[in-house]
Short mmCIF file of C-alpha atoms and ligand atoms in Angstrom, two decimals:
data_model
loop_
_atom_site.label_atom_id
_atom_site.label_comp_id
_atom_site.label_asym_id
_atom_site.label_seq_id
_atom_site.Cartn_x
_atom_site.Cartn_y
_atom_site.Cartn_z
CA UNK A 24 5.28 9.66 -21.95
CA UNK A 25 6.67 9.75 -18.41
CA UNK A 26 7.61 6.57 -16.58
CA UNK A 27 6.68 6.96 -12.92
CA UNK A 28 9.75 5.91 -10.95
CA UNK A 29 8.46 4.39 -7.71
CA UNK A 30 11.93 3.32 -6.65
CA UNK A 31 13.20 6.90 -6.78
CA UNK A 32 10.16 8.36 -5.00
CA UNK A 33 10.39 5.71 -2.30
CA UNK A 34 14.09 6.52 -1.79
CA UNK A 35 13.29 10.27 -1.70
CA UNK A 36 10.66 9.68 1.01
CA UNK A 37 13.04 7.51 3.05
CA UNK A 38 15.75 10.20 2.75
CA UNK A 39 13.28 12.88 3.94
CA UNK A 40 12.29 10.72 6.92
CA UNK A 41 15.96 10.03 7.78
CA UNK A 42 16.60 13.80 7.88
CA UNK A 43 13.61 14.29 10.20
CA UNK A 44 14.83 11.50 12.51
CA UNK A 45 18.31 13.07 12.66
CA UNK A 46 16.74 16.35 13.69
CA UNK A 47 14.67 14.55 16.38
CA UNK A 48 17.88 12.99 17.73
CA UNK A 49 19.69 16.36 17.71
CA UNK A 50 16.84 17.84 19.70
CA UNK A 51 16.78 14.92 22.16
CA UNK A 52 13.29 13.90 21.03
CA UNK A 53 11.71 10.44 21.04
CA UNK A 54 12.80 8.22 18.17
CA UNK A 55 9.85 6.69 16.23
CA UNK A 56 9.40 3.01 17.02
CA UNK A 57 7.69 0.43 14.79
CA UNK A 58 6.99 -3.16 15.84
CA UNK A 59 6.18 -6.05 13.52
CA UNK A 60 4.50 -9.27 14.62
CA UNK A 61 5.35 -12.38 12.62
CA UNK A 62 3.42 -15.56 13.38
CA UNK A 63 4.86 -18.77 11.90
CA UNK A 64 7.66 -19.00 9.37
CA UNK A 65 6.16 -18.41 5.94
CA UNK A 66 9.10 -17.65 3.62
CA UNK A 67 7.56 -14.67 1.81
CA UNK A 68 6.38 -13.12 5.10
CA UNK A 69 9.90 -13.49 6.56
CA UNK A 70 11.25 -11.58 3.54
CA UNK A 71 8.62 -8.80 3.75
CA UNK A 72 9.11 -8.31 7.50
CA UNK A 73 12.91 -8.34 7.15
CA UNK A 74 12.64 -5.60 4.49
CA UNK A 75 10.42 -3.50 6.77
CA UNK A 76 12.79 -3.88 9.75
CA UNK A 77 15.76 -3.00 7.53
CA UNK A 78 13.99 0.11 6.21
CA UNK A 79 13.33 1.20 9.82
CA UNK A 80 17.04 0.84 10.61
CA UNK A 81 18.04 2.77 7.48
CA UNK A 82 15.94 5.83 8.40
CA UNK A 83 16.97 5.65 12.08
CA UNK A 84 13.69 4.33 13.57
CA UNK A 85 13.69 1.87 16.42
CA UNK A 86 12.18 -1.45 15.40
CA UNK A 87 11.06 -4.54 17.28
CA UNK A 88 10.35 -7.87 15.66
CA UNK A 89 7.96 -10.05 17.66
CA UNK A 90 8.23 -13.65 16.49
CA UNK A 91 5.57 -16.15 17.49
CA UNK A 92 5.39 -19.84 16.51
CA UNK A 93 2.86 -21.14 13.94
CA UNK A 94 1.15 -22.98 16.84
CA UNK A 95 0.29 -19.66 18.58
CA UNK A 96 -3.39 -19.63 19.53
CA UNK A 97 -5.68 -16.75 18.61
CA UNK A 98 -5.94 -15.84 22.31
CA UNK A 99 -2.15 -15.78 22.71
CA UNK A 100 -1.81 -13.47 19.73
CA UNK A 101 -4.60 -11.18 21.01
CA UNK A 102 -2.86 -11.00 24.41
CA UNK A 103 0.39 -10.00 22.67
CA UNK A 104 -1.49 -7.23 20.83
CA UNK A 105 -2.89 -6.01 24.18
CA UNK A 106 0.72 -5.71 25.38
CA UNK A 107 1.76 -3.76 22.27
CA UNK A 108 -1.30 -1.51 22.57
CA UNK A 109 -0.30 -0.68 26.16
CA UNK A 110 3.42 -0.20 25.44
CA UNK A 111 4.00 3.57 25.35
CA UNK A 112 7.40 3.12 23.73
CA UNK A 113 5.85 1.64 20.55
CA UNK A 114 4.27 4.18 18.18
CA UNK A 115 2.76 1.73 15.74
CA UNK A 116 2.82 -1.92 14.76
CA UNK A 117 1.84 -4.30 12.02
CA UNK A 118 0.76 -7.92 12.10
CA UNK A 119 2.17 -9.60 9.00
CA UNK A 120 -0.38 -11.54 6.97
CA UNK A 121 -1.16 -14.27 6.10
CA UNK A 122 -1.83 -15.60 9.60
CA UNK A 123 -2.11 -19.34 10.31
CA UNK A 124 -5.56 -20.61 9.28
CA UNK A 125 -6.78 -21.18 12.86
CA UNK A 126 -6.52 -17.42 13.59
CA UNK A 127 -9.32 -15.05 12.51
CA UNK A 128 -7.55 -12.21 10.69
CA UNK A 129 -10.42 -9.74 11.21
CA UNK A 130 -10.47 -10.35 14.97
CA UNK A 131 -6.76 -9.58 14.98
CA UNK A 132 -7.11 -6.39 12.90
CA UNK A 133 -9.88 -5.16 15.21
CA UNK A 134 -7.68 -5.81 18.27
CA UNK A 135 -5.03 -3.35 17.07
CA UNK A 136 -5.41 0.01 18.83
CA UNK A 137 -6.50 2.41 16.04
CA UNK A 138 -3.84 4.94 17.07
CA UNK A 139 -1.16 2.28 16.42
CA UNK A 140 -2.73 0.88 13.22
CA UNK A 141 0.05 1.94 10.83
CA UNK A 142 -1.11 -0.61 8.22
CA UNK A 143 -4.44 1.28 8.03
CA UNK A 144 -6.58 -1.88 7.99
CA UNK A 145 -8.60 -1.31 11.20
CA UNK A 146 -12.30 -0.55 10.44
CA UNK A 147 -11.87 2.77 12.27
CA UNK A 148 -8.99 3.73 9.95
CA UNK A 149 -11.05 2.74 6.90
CA UNK A 150 -14.07 4.70 8.17
CA UNK A 151 -11.96 7.78 8.84
CA UNK A 152 -10.51 7.50 5.33
CA UNK A 153 -14.05 7.43 3.87
CA UNK A 154 -14.96 10.49 5.95
CA UNK A 155 -11.75 12.26 4.89
CA UNK A 156 -10.62 12.57 8.51
CA UNK A 157 -6.94 12.30 9.52
CA UNK A 158 -6.02 8.61 9.46
CA UNK A 159 -3.44 6.03 8.45
CA UNK A 160 -3.98 5.12 4.80
CA UNK A 161 -3.30 1.51 3.76
CA UNK A 162 0.19 1.08 2.31
CA UNK A 163 -0.44 0.48 -1.39
CA UNK A 164 -3.15 3.15 -1.88
CA UNK A 165 -1.07 5.62 0.17
CA UNK A 166 1.89 4.85 -2.10
CA UNK A 167 -0.20 5.55 -5.21
CA UNK A 168 -1.43 8.84 -3.72
CA UNK A 169 2.22 9.80 -3.12
CA UNK A 170 3.15 8.96 -6.73
CA UNK A 171 0.27 11.04 -8.15
CA UNK A 172 1.13 13.93 -5.85
CA UNK A 173 4.88 13.93 -6.43
CA UNK A 174 4.51 13.66 -10.20
CA UNK A 175 1.95 16.53 -10.00
CA UNK A 176 -0.60 14.52 -11.99
CA UNK A 177 -3.85 16.49 -12.35
CA UNK A 178 -6.75 14.42 -11.01
CA UNK A 179 -9.47 17.01 -10.38
CA UNK A 180 -12.46 16.54 -12.70
CA UNK A 181 -10.89 13.49 -14.34
CA UNK A 182 -12.61 10.17 -14.89
CA UNK A 183 -10.73 7.52 -12.91
CA UNK A 184 -11.44 3.86 -13.54
CA UNK A 185 -10.28 1.45 -10.84
CA UNK A 186 -10.06 -2.21 -11.87
CA UNK A 187 -10.42 -4.53 -8.87
CA UNK A 188 -12.30 -4.04 -5.59
CA UNK A 189 -10.09 -5.75 -2.98
CA UNK A 190 -10.10 -4.34 0.55
CA UNK A 191 -6.39 -3.61 0.40
CA UNK A 192 -6.15 -1.88 -2.99
CA UNK A 193 -9.14 -1.36 -5.31
CA UNK A 194 -11.84 -0.30 -2.83
CA UNK A 195 -9.70 2.16 -0.83
CA UNK A 196 -8.29 3.55 -4.08
CA UNK A 197 -11.80 4.27 -5.36
CA UNK A 198 -12.59 6.13 -2.10
CA UNK A 199 -9.36 8.14 -2.20
CA UNK A 200 -9.75 9.21 -5.83
CA UNK A 201 -13.32 10.41 -5.21
CA UNK A 202 -12.50 12.47 -2.06
CA UNK A 203 -12.52 16.23 -2.07
CA UNK A 204 -8.73 16.25 -1.81
CA UNK A 205 -5.56 16.64 -3.82
CA UNK A 206 -5.05 14.15 -5.38
CA UNK A 207 -8.74 13.30 -5.66
CA UNK A 208 -11.88 15.00 -6.95
CA UNK A 209 -12.21 12.38 -9.68
CA UNK A 210 -15.39 10.86 -11.03
CA UNK A 211 -14.72 7.24 -10.17
CA UNK A 212 -15.89 3.99 -11.74
CA UNK A 213 -15.03 0.83 -9.81
CA UNK A 214 -14.93 -2.31 -11.99
CA UNK A 215 -14.68 -5.95 -10.91
CA UNK A 216 -15.22 -9.45 -12.25
CA UNK A 217 -18.98 -8.89 -12.65
CA UNK A 218 -18.62 -5.66 -14.64
CA UNK A 219 -20.08 -6.02 -18.13
CA UNK A 220 -18.41 -4.25 -21.04
CA UNK A 221 -15.38 -3.27 -18.98
CA UNK A 222 -13.64 -1.93 -22.08
CA UNK A 223 -16.38 0.72 -22.49
CA UNK A 224 -15.29 2.18 -19.15
CA UNK A 225 -11.53 1.92 -19.63
CA UNK A 226 -11.78 3.60 -23.06
CA UNK A 227 -13.35 6.66 -21.40
CA UNK A 228 -10.86 6.81 -18.53
CA UNK A 229 -8.35 9.63 -17.99
CA UNK A 230 -6.72 7.63 -15.17
CA UNK A 231 -6.74 3.84 -14.84
CA UNK A 232 -5.63 2.07 -11.66
CA UNK A 233 -5.34 -1.66 -12.24
CA UNK A 234 -5.27 -4.11 -9.32
CA UNK A 235 -6.44 -7.47 -10.61
CA UNK A 236 -3.59 -9.97 -10.45
CA UNK A 237 -4.22 -10.81 -14.15
CA UNK A 238 -0.92 -10.45 -16.05
CA UNK A 239 -1.08 -8.10 -19.07
CA UNK A 240 -4.88 -7.77 -18.81
CA UNK A 241 -5.03 -4.12 -19.90
CA UNK A 242 -4.12 -3.81 -23.59
CA UNK A 243 -3.67 -0.80 -25.89
CA UNK A 244 -7.09 -1.23 -27.54
CA UNK A 245 -8.71 -0.69 -24.09
CA UNK A 246 -7.25 2.78 -23.41
CA UNK A 247 -7.38 6.24 -24.96
CA UNK A 248 -4.41 8.43 -25.91
CA UNK A 249 -2.89 10.36 -23.00
CA UNK A 250 -4.23 8.07 -20.28
CA UNK A 251 -2.47 7.86 -16.88
CA UNK A 252 -1.92 4.21 -15.94
CA UNK A 253 -1.08 2.92 -12.47
CA UNK A 254 -0.31 -0.80 -12.52
CA UNK A 255 -0.55 -2.47 -9.11
CA UNK A 256 -0.47 -6.08 -10.30
CA UNK A 257 2.50 -8.32 -9.65
CA UNK A 258 2.45 -11.89 -10.87
CA UNK A 259 5.42 -14.27 -11.06
CA UNK A 260 5.46 -16.08 -14.37
CA UNK A 261 7.97 -18.64 -15.66
CA UNK A 262 10.67 -17.25 -17.96
CA UNK A 263 13.60 -18.88 -19.73
CA UNK A 264 15.27 -15.48 -20.14
CA UNK A 265 16.12 -14.90 -16.46
CA UNK A 266 18.56 -16.67 -14.14
CA UNK A 267 15.84 -17.23 -11.57
CA UNK A 268 13.56 -18.91 -14.11
CA UNK A 269 10.73 -16.43 -13.53
CA UNK A 270 9.86 -12.80 -14.14
CA UNK A 271 7.36 -10.36 -12.68
CA UNK A 272 4.46 -9.15 -14.81
CA UNK A 273 2.01 -6.37 -14.09
CA UNK A 274 -1.65 -6.23 -15.04
CA UNK A 275 -0.84 -3.96 -17.99
CA UNK A 276 0.63 -4.92 -21.36
CA UNK A 277 3.34 -2.38 -20.78
CA UNK A 278 5.00 -2.03 -24.20
CA UNK A 279 1.81 -1.26 -26.10
CA UNK A 280 -0.08 0.69 -23.40
CA UNK A 281 2.95 2.89 -22.61
CA UNK A 282 2.94 4.04 -26.25
CA UNK A 283 -0.47 5.67 -25.65
CA UNK A 284 -0.04 6.77 -22.02
CA UNK A 285 1.02 10.17 -20.68
CA UNK A 286 2.22 8.62 -17.39
CA UNK A 287 2.68 4.95 -16.52
CA UNK A 288 4.14 2.88 -13.67
CA UNK A 289 6.41 0.00 -14.67
CA UNK A 290 6.44 -3.44 -13.02
CA UNK A 291 8.71 -3.89 -11.19
CA UNK A 292 9.82 -0.44 -9.99
CA UNK A 293 6.47 1.39 -9.93
CA UNK A 294 3.94 0.89 -7.14
CA UNK A 295 5.79 -1.98 -5.40
CA UNK A 296 8.66 0.02 -3.84
CA UNK A 297 6.16 2.52 -2.36
CA UNK A 298 4.72 0.10 0.20
CA UNK A 299 7.62 0.44 2.63
CA UNK A 300 7.73 4.22 2.21
CA UNK A 301 4.02 4.35 3.15
CA UNK A 302 4.62 2.30 6.29
CA UNK A 303 7.44 4.60 7.36
CA UNK A 304 5.28 7.69 6.66
CA UNK A 305 2.48 6.22 8.78
CA UNK A 306 4.91 5.42 11.61
CA UNK A 307 6.21 8.99 11.47
CA UNK A 308 2.58 10.24 11.69
CA UNK A 309 1.98 7.95 14.69
CA UNK A 310 5.11 9.22 16.40
CA UNK A 311 4.09 12.85 15.79
CA UNK A 312 0.58 12.02 17.11
CA UNK A 313 -0.74 13.54 13.90
CA UNK A 314 -3.80 11.31 13.60
CA UNK A 315 -4.87 11.00 17.26
CA UNK A 316 -3.49 13.36 19.88
P1 NAP B 5 -7.55 -9.60 -5.17
O1 NAP B 5 -7.92 -9.48 -3.74
O2 NAP B 5 -7.38 -10.95 -5.77
O3 NAP B 5 -8.65 -8.80 -6.02
C1 NAP B 5 -8.66 -8.86 -7.41
C2 NAP B 5 -9.81 -8.05 -7.93
O4 NAP B 5 -9.80 -8.15 -9.34
C3 NAP B 5 -11.19 -8.52 -7.45
O5 NAP B 5 -11.97 -7.42 -7.07
C4 NAP B 5 -11.77 -9.21 -8.69
O6 NAP B 5 -13.17 -9.07 -8.80
C5 NAP B 5 -11.12 -8.43 -9.79
N1 NAP B 5 -11.03 -9.21 -11.04
C6 NAP B 5 -10.45 -10.41 -11.23
N2 NAP B 5 -10.55 -10.79 -12.52
C7 NAP B 5 -11.19 -9.78 -13.17
C8 NAP B 5 -11.59 -9.56 -14.50
N3 NAP B 5 -11.34 -10.47 -15.47
N4 NAP B 5 -12.22 -8.41 -14.81
C9 NAP B 5 -12.48 -7.50 -13.86
N5 NAP B 5 -12.12 -7.64 -12.56
C10 NAP B 5 -11.50 -8.78 -12.22
O7 NAP B 5 -6.23 -8.82 -5.52
P2 NAP B 5 -5.41 -7.62 -4.78
O8 NAP B 5 -4.99 -8.09 -3.43
O9 NAP B 5 -6.13 -6.33 -4.91
O10 NAP B 5 -4.13 -7.59 -5.72
C11 NAP B 5 -4.22 -7.34 -7.10
C12 NAP B 5 -2.83 -7.42 -7.71
O11 NAP B 5 -2.02 -6.42 -7.11
C13 NAP B 5 -2.10 -8.73 -7.45
O12 NAP B 5 -1.26 -9.01 -8.57
C14 NAP B 5 -1.23 -8.44 -6.24
O13 NAP B 5 -0.07 -9.25 -6.19
C15 NAP B 5 -0.86 -7.01 -6.52
N6 NAP B 5 -0.52 -6.20 -5.34
C16 NAP B 5 0.59 -5.42 -5.43
C17 NAP B 5 0.94 -4.60 -4.38
C18 NAP B 5 2.14 -3.73 -4.53
O14 NAP B 5 2.69 -3.28 -3.54
N7 NAP B 5 2.54 -3.42 -5.73
C19 NAP B 5 0.19 -4.58 -3.22
C20 NAP B 5 -0.98 -5.36 -3.17
C21 NAP B 5 -1.33 -6.17 -4.24
P3 NAP B 5 -14.21 -9.74 -7.75
O15 NAP B 5 -14.16 -8.89 -6.52
O16 NAP B 5 -15.52 -9.66 -8.45
O17 NAP B 5 -13.72 -11.13 -7.51
#
């Protein structure tokens, strides 16, 4: 059994990007520039955005943090996005979610210029992904694709079962695994809360990607020997064994499922660390004008 080390792969990717940025600087090229828009002062969002800005600094990107108060109106935010869309110095930007309730998140996503949509949430990015055209893939699915690729996990002809159909993980993952691509070329089954006899599907799966938010949902009796398991779930649960008083659990009962798996991602340290690497990869693509030129 191989434990897929997302922390290592994420560091490898960041090192590769840092080398590319150094070479851009040596050749007097334009340094990639990512902007992040943060509306309000939600604690978790502050942490996520700070980590993204720090990662930009570490690889040598330029970064701009645009802070707006929680009272920002939808129109004010849309005007700010117009400015970022028109700013030739900014290659790509993200708008950190969740947004205050009075702002329509979909209106905001649609206002992002597709060529700067490094989060890959714009309908045009999603459509291009479905058509297998060059695009920005959403961070978590892109991270999983990187893990499968870098661990050289065979996917062609395999039966992949995706648990969960969210717009940010499950649905895009099902599209990516079915594409005529490497990794891809799987026969895909997408399961959700209305799926009957879910275990019948997981027992037949060569690859299982779990994105439910249900701690330790996938148990050993639900999988076959040699299965590849990608655990996206992260749930904070109380624990008296840690200083913080909580621990993070994935959607997979790791100890028992890992005994049957050929490859498995741990939680934490599997899919989670890949999110930032994906964002940096997308910003690099935007800077190289790889998707739209
Ligand atoms: P979500 O939007 O809540 O979607 C959960 C999905 O699971 C839904 O499609 C739901 O079905 C399905 N589901 C719930 N209970 C089920 C059950 N008993 N049987 C079958 N399907 C069931 O969640 P998400 O945003 O995709 O996130 C999933 C997990 O991944 C969360 O723990 C989240 O924190 C984590 N996550 C991690 C990362 C990372 O970087 N590692 C990134 C994103 C998310 P319905 O559609 O029918 O309701």
